Amino acid sequence: MTPQFYLRDLLVDDPQTTAMQVTVNTTIPRVDLLPTNPRQTNLDESLSDNFDAIYFLKEALETIPIAKYDFAIIDCPPQHGYATHMAVMAADGVIVPVECQKWAIEGSQKMIKYVDRIRKRFNPNLSLMGFLINKLDIRRVVEVDLKDERRMTYGDLIFDTEFGDHVQYVEAAMLKKPISIYKEHSKQAK
């Protein structure tokens, strides 16, 4: 089903669009989406002249009846553009997926500082919930060593759950299904 509206309509193109108009029901019980589209890639350019744009997503989400959802997950690109800024302004907590690669390890400290800066200046409710290890290949000694180093450095900020580098995740994403439905009895779904 092609959505009638996209998140971009809500944030940039049509101020009359509501979050509930953009919301798309899925085949997964109790899971709905606010879809994006390829035009959203130039979101930074579209919002660069609007100093209060970082509040647009927060304001849009506040229009959704609170009883309808237990929580919202806002998936963002890794760079700190408008999409990420809007998400942290609307969020209470941040979960950072990280790979056990040297460049990702270096980015962890930057993310801690970023969340701290946002909390101090703009969103006092924001907390760094933790780092979620993603795409871990336990056959690579260097990745296991980096994972152990990360756990020693960040302690409780590292979630116990780890996502390995398994083809089932890629297949599920291509089929636009959560792993818990695509391969519900697999180790990856647990």
PDB file of C-alpha atoms in Angstrom:
ATOM      1  CA  MET A   1       0.000   0.000   0.000  1.00  0.00           C
ATOM      2  CA  THR A   2       1.350   3.407  -0.950  1.00  0.00           C
ATOM      3  CA  PRO A   3       0.884   5.931   1.855  1.00  0.00           C
ATOM      4  CA  GLN A   4      -1.186   9.021   1.117  1.00  0.00           C
ATOM      5  CA  PHE A   5       1.182  11.172   3.167  1.00  0.00           C
ATOM      6  CA  TYR A   6       4.788  10.920   4.268  1.00  0.00           C
ATOM      7  CA  LEU A   7       6.689  12.264   7.245  1.00  0.00           C
ATOM      8  CA  ARG A   8       8.079  14.987   5.015  1.00  0.00           C
ATOM      9  CA  ASP A   9       4.532  16.276   4.393  1.00  0.00           C
ATOM     10  CA  LEU A  10       4.090  16.567   8.130  1.00  0.00           C
ATOM     11  CA  LEU A  11       7.423  18.303   8.742  1.00  0.00           C
ATOM     12  CA  VAL A  12       7.974  20.439   5.638  1.00  0.00           C
ATOM     13  CA  ASP A  13       5.518  20.430   2.769  1.00  0.00           C
ATOM     14  CA  ASP A  14       2.021  20.646   4.245  1.00  0.00           C
ATOM     15  CA  PRO A  15       1.517  22.197   7.677  1.00  0.00           C
ATOM     16  CA  GLN A  16      -2.140  21.078   7.621  1.00  0.00           C
ATOM     17  CA  THR A  17      -1.119  17.403   7.588  1.00  0.00           C
ATOM     18  CA  THR A  18      -1.485  15.672  10.956  1.00  0.00           C
ATOM     19  CA  ALA A  19       0.590  12.856  12.416  1.00  0.00           C
ATOM     20  CA  MET A  20      -2.448  10.569  12.392  1.00  0.00           C
ATOM     21  CA  GLN A  21      -2.933  11.197   8.649  1.00  0.00           C
ATOM     22  CA  VAL A  22       0.657  10.121   8.028  1.00  0.00           C
ATOM     23  CA  THR A  23       0.419   7.044  10.267  1.00  0.00           C
ATOM     24  CA  VAL A  24       0.203   3.770   8.346  1.00  0.00           C
ATOM     25  CA  ASN A  25      -1.123   0.596   9.942  1.00  0.00           C
ATOM     26  CA  THR A  26       1.050  -2.458   9.373  1.00  0.00           C
ATOM     27  CA  THR A  27       0.258  -6.165   9.334  1.00  0.00           C
ATOM     28  CA  ILE A  28       2.090  -6.433  12.648  1.00  0.00           C
ATOM     29  CA  PRO A  29      -0.277  -6.080  15.592  1.00  0.00           C
ATOM     30  CA  ARG A  30       0.188  -2.857  17.596  1.00  0.00           C
ATOM     31  CA  VAL A  31       2.871  -1.507  15.229  1.00  0.00           C
ATOM     32  CA  ASP A  32       2.241   1.515  13.015  1.00  0.00           C
ATOM     33  CA  LEU A  33       4.648   3.608  10.935  1.00  0.00           C
ATOM     34  CA  LEU A  34       5.204   7.223   9.995  1.00  0.00           C
ATOM     35  CA  PRO A  35       6.806   6.483   6.600  1.00  0.00           C
ATOM     36  CA  THR A  36       9.487   8.467   4.841  1.00  0.00           C
ATOM     37  CA  ASN A  37      10.292   8.583   1.162  1.00  0.00           C
ATOM     38  CA  PRO A  38      13.326   9.354  -1.027  1.00  0.00           C
ATOM     39  CA  ARG A  39      12.465  13.064  -1.105  1.00  0.00           C
ATOM     40  CA  GLN A  40      13.309  13.226   2.585  1.00  0.00           C
ATOM     41  CA  THR A  41      16.996  12.964   1.740  1.00  0.00           C
ATOM     42  CA  ASN A  42      17.182  16.737   1.264  1.00  0.00           C
ATOM     43  CA  LEU A  43      15.462  17.479   4.567  1.00  0.00           C
ATOM     44  CA  ASP A  44      18.433  19.508   5.835  1.00  0.00           C
ATOM     45  CA  GLU A  45      18.273  21.788   2.803  1.00  0.00           C
ATOM     46  CA  SER A  46      14.508  22.230   3.122  1.00  0.00           C
ATOM     47  CA  LEU A  47      14.670  23.175   6.801  1.00  0.00           C
ATOM     48  CA  SER A  48      17.933  25.132   6.929  1.00  0.00           C
ATOM     49  CA  ASP A  49      16.224  28.548   6.949  1.00  0.00           C
ATOM     50  CA  ASN A  50      13.849  27.673   9.781  1.00  0.00           C
ATOM     51  CA  PHE A  51      15.510  28.085  13.184  1.00  0.00           C
ATOM     52  CA  ASP A  52      12.794  26.219  15.097  1.00  0.00           C
ATOM     53  CA  ALA A  53      12.615  23.245  12.706  1.00  0.00           C
ATOM     54  CA  ILE A  54      14.240  20.988  15.299  1.00  0.00           C
ATOM     55  CA  TYR A  55      10.943  21.110  17.227  1.00  0.00           C
ATOM     56  CA  PHE A  56       8.690  20.063  14.310  1.00  0.00           C
ATOM     57  CA  LEU A  57       8.782  16.309  14.999  1.00  0.00           C
ATOM     58  CA  LYS A  58       8.187  16.777  18.728  1.00  0.00           C
ATOM     59  CA  GLU A  59       5.178  18.987  18.038  1.00  0.00           C
ATOM     60  CA  ALA A  60       3.814  16.526  15.469  1.00  0.00           C
ATOM     61  CA  LEU A  61       4.140  13.528  17.790  1.00  0.00           C
ATOM     62  CA  GLU A  62       2.413  15.425  20.590  1.00  0.00           C
ATOM     63  CA  THR A  63      -0.764  15.487  18.468  1.00  0.00           C
ATOM     64  CA  ILE A  64      -1.074  11.686  18.552  1.00  0.00           C
ATOM     65  CA  PRO A  65      -3.418  10.429  21.295  1.00  0.00           C
ATOM     66  CA  ILE A  66      -1.122   9.199  24.061  1.00  0.00           C
ATOM     67  CA  ALA A  67      -3.288   6.165  24.849  1.00  0.00           C
ATOM     68  CA  LYS A  68      -2.786   4.782  21.337  1.00  0.00           C
ATOM     69  CA  TYR A  69       0.882   3.785  21.805  1.00  0.00           C
ATOM     70  CA  ASP A  70       3.167   2.612  24.600  1.00  0.00           C
ATOM     71  CA  PHE A  71       6.222   4.164  22.951  1.00  0.00           C
ATOM     72  CA  ALA A  72       7.618   5.420  19.653  1.00  0.00           C
ATOM     73  CA  ILE A  73      10.857   4.346  18.016  1.00  0.00           C
ATOM     74  CA  ILE A  74      12.442   7.007  15.820  1.00  0.00           C
ATOM     75  CA  ASP A  75      15.005   5.550  13.415  1.00  0.00           C
ATOM     76  CA  CYS A  76      17.594   8.076  12.242  1.00  0.00           C
ATOM     77  CA  PRO A  77      20.527   8.216   9.856  1.00  0.00           C
ATOM     78  CA  PRO A  78      23.960   8.107  11.528  1.00  0.00           C
ATOM     79  CA  GLN A  79      24.905  11.682  10.659  1.00  0.00           C
ATOM     80  CA  HIS A  80      23.758  14.563  12.851  1.00  0.00           C
ATOM     81  CA  GLY A  81      21.489  16.398  10.423  1.00  0.00           C
ATOM     82  CA  TYR A  82      17.997  17.784  10.944  1.00  0.00           C
ATOM     83  CA  ALA A  83      16.409  14.319  11.136  1.00  0.00           C
ATOM     84  CA  THR A  84      18.625  13.374  14.073  1.00  0.00           C
ATOM     85  CA  HIS A  85      18.257  16.760  15.760  1.00  0.00           C
ATOM     86  CA  MET A  86      14.466  16.573  15.479  1.00  0.00           C
ATOM     87  CA  ALA A  87      14.466  13.028  16.850  1.00  0.00           C
ATOM     88  CA  VAL A  88      16.514  13.843  19.961  1.00  0.00           C
ATOM     89  CA  MET A  89      14.353  16.887  20.630  1.00  0.00           C
ATOM     90  CA  ALA A  90      11.266  14.643  20.597  1.00  0.00           C
ATOM     91  CA  ALA A  91      12.813  11.716  22.479  1.00  0.00           C
ATOM     92  CA  ASP A  92      13.080  10.752  26.111  1.00  0.00           C
ATOM     93  CA  GLY A  93      15.826   8.224  25.440  1.00  0.00           C
ATOM     94  CA  VAL A  94      18.440   7.372  22.835  1.00  0.00           C
ATOM     95  CA  ILE A  95      19.603   3.875  21.904  1.00  0.00           C
ATOM     96  CA  VAL A  96      22.687   3.930  19.685  1.00  0.00           C
ATOM     97  CA  PRO A  97      23.340   0.895  17.465  1.00  0.00           C
ATOM     98  CA  VAL A  98      27.093   0.376  17.098  1.00  0.00           C
ATOM     99  CA  GLU A  99      29.274  -1.997  15.167  1.00  0.00           C
ATOM    100  CA  CYS A 100      32.472  -3.368  16.643  1.00  0.00           C
ATOM    101  CA  GLN A 101      34.681  -1.487  14.221  1.00  0.00           C
ATOM    102  CA  LYS A 102      37.329   1.057  15.149  1.00  0.00           C
ATOM    103  CA  TRP A 103      35.489   4.020  13.572  1.00  0.00           C
ATOM    104  CA  ALA A 104      32.287   3.108  15.434  1.00  0.00           C
ATOM    105  CA  ILE A 105      34.128   2.867  18.750  1.00  0.00           C
ATOM    106  CA  GLU A 106      35.508   6.363  18.234  1.00  0.00           C
ATOM    107  CA  GLY A 107      32.011   7.693  17.542  1.00  0.00           C
ATOM    108  CA  SER A 108      30.660   6.475  20.898  1.00  0.00           C
ATOM    109  CA  GLN A 109      32.318   9.218  22.912  1.00  0.00           C
ATOM    110  CA  LYS A 110      31.059  11.819  20.439  1.00  0.00           C
ATOM    111  CA  MET A 111      27.531  10.485  20.821  1.00  0.00           C
ATOM    112  CA  ILE A 112      27.738  10.654  24.617  1.00  0.00           C
ATOM    113  CA  LYS A 113      28.792  14.307  24.355  1.00  0.00           C
ATOM    114  CA  TYR A 114      26.089  15.050  21.763  1.00  0.00           C
ATOM    115  CA  VAL A 115      23.295  13.614  23.938  1.00  0.00           C
ATOM    116  CA  ASP A 116      24.672  15.421  26.995  1.00  0.00           C
ATOM    117  CA  ARG A 117      24.756  18.747  25.108  1.00  0.00           C
ATOM    118  CA  ILE A 118      21.179  18.324  23.873  1.00  0.00           C
ATOM    119  CA  ARG A 119      19.996  17.385  27.380  1.00  0.00           C
ATOM    120  CA  LYS A 120      21.671  20.415  28.981  1.00  0.00           C
ATOM    121  CA  ARG A 121      20.567  22.979  26.403  1.00  0.00           C
ATOM    122  CA  PHE A 122      17.302  21.823  24.872  1.00  0.00           C
ATOM    123  CA  ASN A 123      15.754  18.603  26.182  1.00  0.00           C
ATOM    124  CA  PRO A 124      16.209  17.947  29.916  1.00  0.00           C
ATOM    125  CA  ASN A 125      14.222  14.680  29.629  1.00  0.00           C
ATOM    126  CA  LEU A 126      16.721  13.118  27.218  1.00  0.00           C
ATOM    127  CA  SER A 127      18.889  10.243  28.390  1.00  0.00           C
ATOM    128  CA  LEU A 128      21.378   7.953  26.710  1.00  0.00           C
ATOM    129  CA  MET A 129      19.767   4.576  27.320  1.00  0.00           C
ATOM    130  CA  GLY A 130      22.756   2.747  25.928  1.00  0.00           C
ATOM    131  CA  PHE A 131      24.642   1.270  23.023  1.00  0.00           C
ATOM    132  CA  LEU A 132      23.293  -1.752  21.142  1.00  0.00           C
ATOM    133  CA  ILE A 133      25.962  -3.934  19.557  1.00  0.00           C
ATOM    134  CA  ASN A 134      25.001  -4.614  15.960  1.00  0.00           C
ATOM    135  CA  LYS A 135      26.417  -6.695  13.075  1.00  0.00           C
ATOM    136  CA  LEU A 136      28.855  -8.515  15.371  1.00  0.00           C
ATOM    137  CA  ASP A 137      30.839 -11.253  13.627  1.00  0.00           C
ATOM    138  CA  ILE A 138      32.164 -13.469  16.427  1.00  0.00           C
ATOM    139  CA  ARG A 139      34.461 -15.238  13.942  1.00  0.00           C
ATOM    140  CA  ARG A 140      36.574 -12.089  13.795  1.00  0.00           C
ATOM    141  CA  VAL A 141      38.842 -11.847  16.816  1.00  0.00           C
ATOM    142  CA  VAL A 142      39.245  -8.092  16.370  1.00  0.00           C
ATOM    143  CA  GLU A 143      35.472  -7.563  16.649  1.00  0.00           C
ATOM    144  CA  VAL A 144      35.233  -9.690  19.791  1.00  0.00           C
ATOM    145  CA  ASP A 145      38.176  -7.775  21.280  1.00  0.00           C
ATOM    146  CA  LEU A 146      36.561  -4.430  20.423  1.00  0.00           C
ATOM    147  CA  LYS A 147      33.263  -5.630  21.898  1.00  0.00           C
ATOM    148  CA  ASP A 148      35.014  -6.608  25.146  1.00  0.00           C
ATOM    149  CA  GLU A 149      36.857  -3.276  25.207  1.00  0.00           C
ATOM    150  CA  ARG A 150      33.575  -1.444  24.682  1.00  0.00           C
ATOM    151  CA  ARG A 151      31.936  -3.363  27.547  1.00  0.00           C
ATOM    152  CA  MET A 152      34.845  -2.538  29.858  1.00  0.00           C
ATOM    153  CA  THR A 153      34.810   1.143  28.890  1.00  0.00           C
ATOM    154  CA  TYR A 154      31.068   1.790  28.937  1.00  0.00           C
ATOM    155  CA  GLY A 155      29.832  -0.872  31.384  1.00  0.00           C
ATOM    156  CA  ASP A 156      26.082  -0.631  31.926  1.00  0.00           C
ATOM    157  CA  LEU A 157      25.656   1.580  28.863  1.00  0.00           C
ATOM    158  CA  ILE A 158      26.129  -1.541  26.700  1.00  0.00           C
ATOM    159  CA  PHE A 159      22.955  -3.608  26.342  1.00  0.00           C
ATOM    160  CA  ASP A 160      23.274  -7.334  27.039  1.00  0.00           C
ATOM    161  CA  THR A 161      21.508  -8.107  23.758  1.00  0.00           C
ATOM    162  CA  GLU A 162      23.806  -8.290  20.726  1.00  0.00           C
ATOM    163  CA  PHE A 163      22.827  -8.574  17.081  1.00  0.00           C
ATOM    164  CA  GLY A 164      25.144 -10.725  15.011  1.00  0.00           C
ATOM    165  CA  ASP A 165      26.029 -10.291  11.368  1.00  0.00           C
ATOM    166  CA  HIS A 166      23.484 -12.771   9.987  1.00  0.00           C
ATOM    167  CA  VAL A 167      21.923 -12.968   6.548  1.00  0.00           C
ATOM    168  CA  GLN A 168      18.465 -13.458   8.086  1.00  0.00           C
ATOM    169  CA  TYR A 169      18.415  -9.791   9.161  1.00  0.00           C
ATOM    170  CA  VAL A 170      19.190  -8.673   5.606  1.00  0.00           C
ATOM    171  CA  GLU A 171      16.544 -10.996   4.163  1.00  0.00           C
ATOM    172  CA  ALA A 172      13.926  -9.783   6.649  1.00  0.00           C
ATOM    173  CA  ALA A 173      14.697  -6.152   5.805  1.00  0.00           C
ATOM    174  CA  MET A 174      14.408  -6.842   2.071  1.00  0.00           C
ATOM    175  CA  LEU A 175      11.007  -8.440   2.657  1.00  0.00           C
ATOM    176  CA  LYS A 176      10.016  -5.540   4.939  1.00  0.00           C
ATOM    177  CA  LYS A 177       9.266  -7.876   7.824  1.00  0.00           C
ATOM    178  CA  PRO A 178      10.602  -7.947  11.356  1.00  0.00           C
ATOM    179  CA  ILE A 179      12.881 -10.889  12.056  1.00  0.00           C
ATOM    180  CA  SER A 180      10.384 -12.066  14.696  1.00  0.00           C
ATOM    181  CA  ILE A 181       7.858 -12.735  11.926  1.00  0.00           C
ATOM    182  CA  TYR A 182      10.188 -13.655   9.034  1.00  0.00           C
ATOM    183  CA  LYS A 183      12.084 -16.313  11.014  1.00  0.00           C
ATOM    184  CA  GLU A 184      10.098 -16.427  14.235  1.00  0.00           C
ATOM    185  CA  HIS A 185      11.769 -19.572  15.620  1.00  0.00           C
ATOM    186  CA  SER A 186      15.325 -18.614  14.683  1.00  0.00           C
ATOM    187  CA  LYS A 187      18.059 -17.678  17.136  1.00  0.00           C
ATOM    188  CA  GLN A 188      18.082 -14.184  15.598  1.00  0.00           C
ATOM    189  CA  ALA A 189      14.388 -13.649  16.437  1.00  0.00           C
ATOM    190  CA  LYS A 190      14.910 -14.377  20.111  1.00  0.00           C
TER     191      LYS A 190
END
